[in-house]
Amino acid sequence: MEENNESQDVETIAGIEKLLNTVILVTAKDGRKFRGKLTSYDEHMNMVLEDTEELTEKGPIKHKFVLLKGGNVTDIST
C-alpha cells in the first residue's frame, strides 16, 4: 500500500514540475486564492509564488512573493 502512495506523490510532483515558471492559481483550504508565478516547490508540495495577487472580495492584494504550505493547498490550476 505504501508503494501506491509514493507513486501518487511522484505523479503529483511531476505534474507540478511542468508548471514551474508559469502563472498558476492556487486555492488554499481556508478558501483564499493566490495567482502568481510558481518559482519553487519541494517534495511536500510547499511552493513559492512570485509577483503574486491574493484575490479577495475587495480586490487583489499584491505580494512580492508568497510561501504556501503544501498541506494547505486544495487546488492548483493555470
XYZ file of C-alpha atoms in Angstrom:
78
model
C 0.000 0.000 0.000
C 2.877 2.361 0.728
C 4.165 1.974 -2.820
C 0.891 3.284 -4.263
C 1.076 6.410 -2.118
C 4.666 7.009 -3.172
C 3.848 6.653 -6.867
C 0.933 9.070 -6.474
C 3.281 11.613 -4.885
C 5.749 11.212 -7.742
C 2.983 11.800 -10.288
C 1.874 14.909 -8.404
C 5.418 16.263 -8.193
C 5.928 15.511 -11.898
C 2.733 17.418 -12.647
C 3.770 20.483 -10.698
C 7.216 20.426 -12.309
C 5.535 21.177 -15.650
C 4.068 24.340 -14.099
C 7.409 25.716 -12.913
C 7.937 29.352 -14.010
C 4.332 29.713 -15.177
C 1.484 31.705 -13.634
C -0.849 29.474 -11.631
C -3.922 29.912 -9.452
C -3.727 28.207 -6.059
C -6.686 27.706 -3.708
C -5.955 27.222 -0.003
C -8.022 25.180 2.476
C -9.367 28.388 4.023
C -10.724 29.472 0.622
C -8.103 32.115 -0.166
C -6.878 32.232 -3.763
C -3.432 33.270 -4.954
C -2.318 33.932 -8.536
C 1.404 34.126 -9.197
C 4.421 32.634 -10.921
C 5.489 29.288 -9.449
C 9.236 29.655 -8.898
C 9.983 26.873 -6.418
C 8.480 23.796 -4.755
C 9.605 20.791 -2.736
C 8.661 17.157 -2.154
C 5.944 18.244 0.337
C 4.314 20.462 -2.308
C 5.327 23.590 -0.395
C 5.614 26.259 -3.054
C 6.833 29.788 -3.628
C 4.834 32.118 -5.868
C 6.403 35.394 -7.027
C 4.631 38.586 -8.154
C 1.507 37.225 -6.505
C -2.011 38.574 -6.167
C -4.198 37.381 -3.309
C -7.689 37.511 -4.779
C -10.190 38.951 -2.295
C -13.748 40.279 -2.463
C -12.376 43.817 -2.035
C -9.928 43.366 -4.909
C -6.478 41.897 -5.346
C -3.743 42.348 -2.747
C -0.259 42.337 -4.276
C 2.616 40.410 -2.685
C 6.221 40.224 -3.912
C 6.232 36.532 -3.005
C 4.102 34.041 -1.078
C 5.159 30.771 0.560
C 2.320 28.240 0.609
C 2.462 25.102 2.715
C 1.593 22.099 0.567
C -0.802 20.646 3.144
C -2.932 23.793 2.936
C -3.369 23.682 -0.851
C -6.616 22.228 -2.204
C -6.385 23.146 -5.893
C -3.840 24.267 -8.477
C -4.864 25.482 -11.936
C -3.424 27.503 -14.796
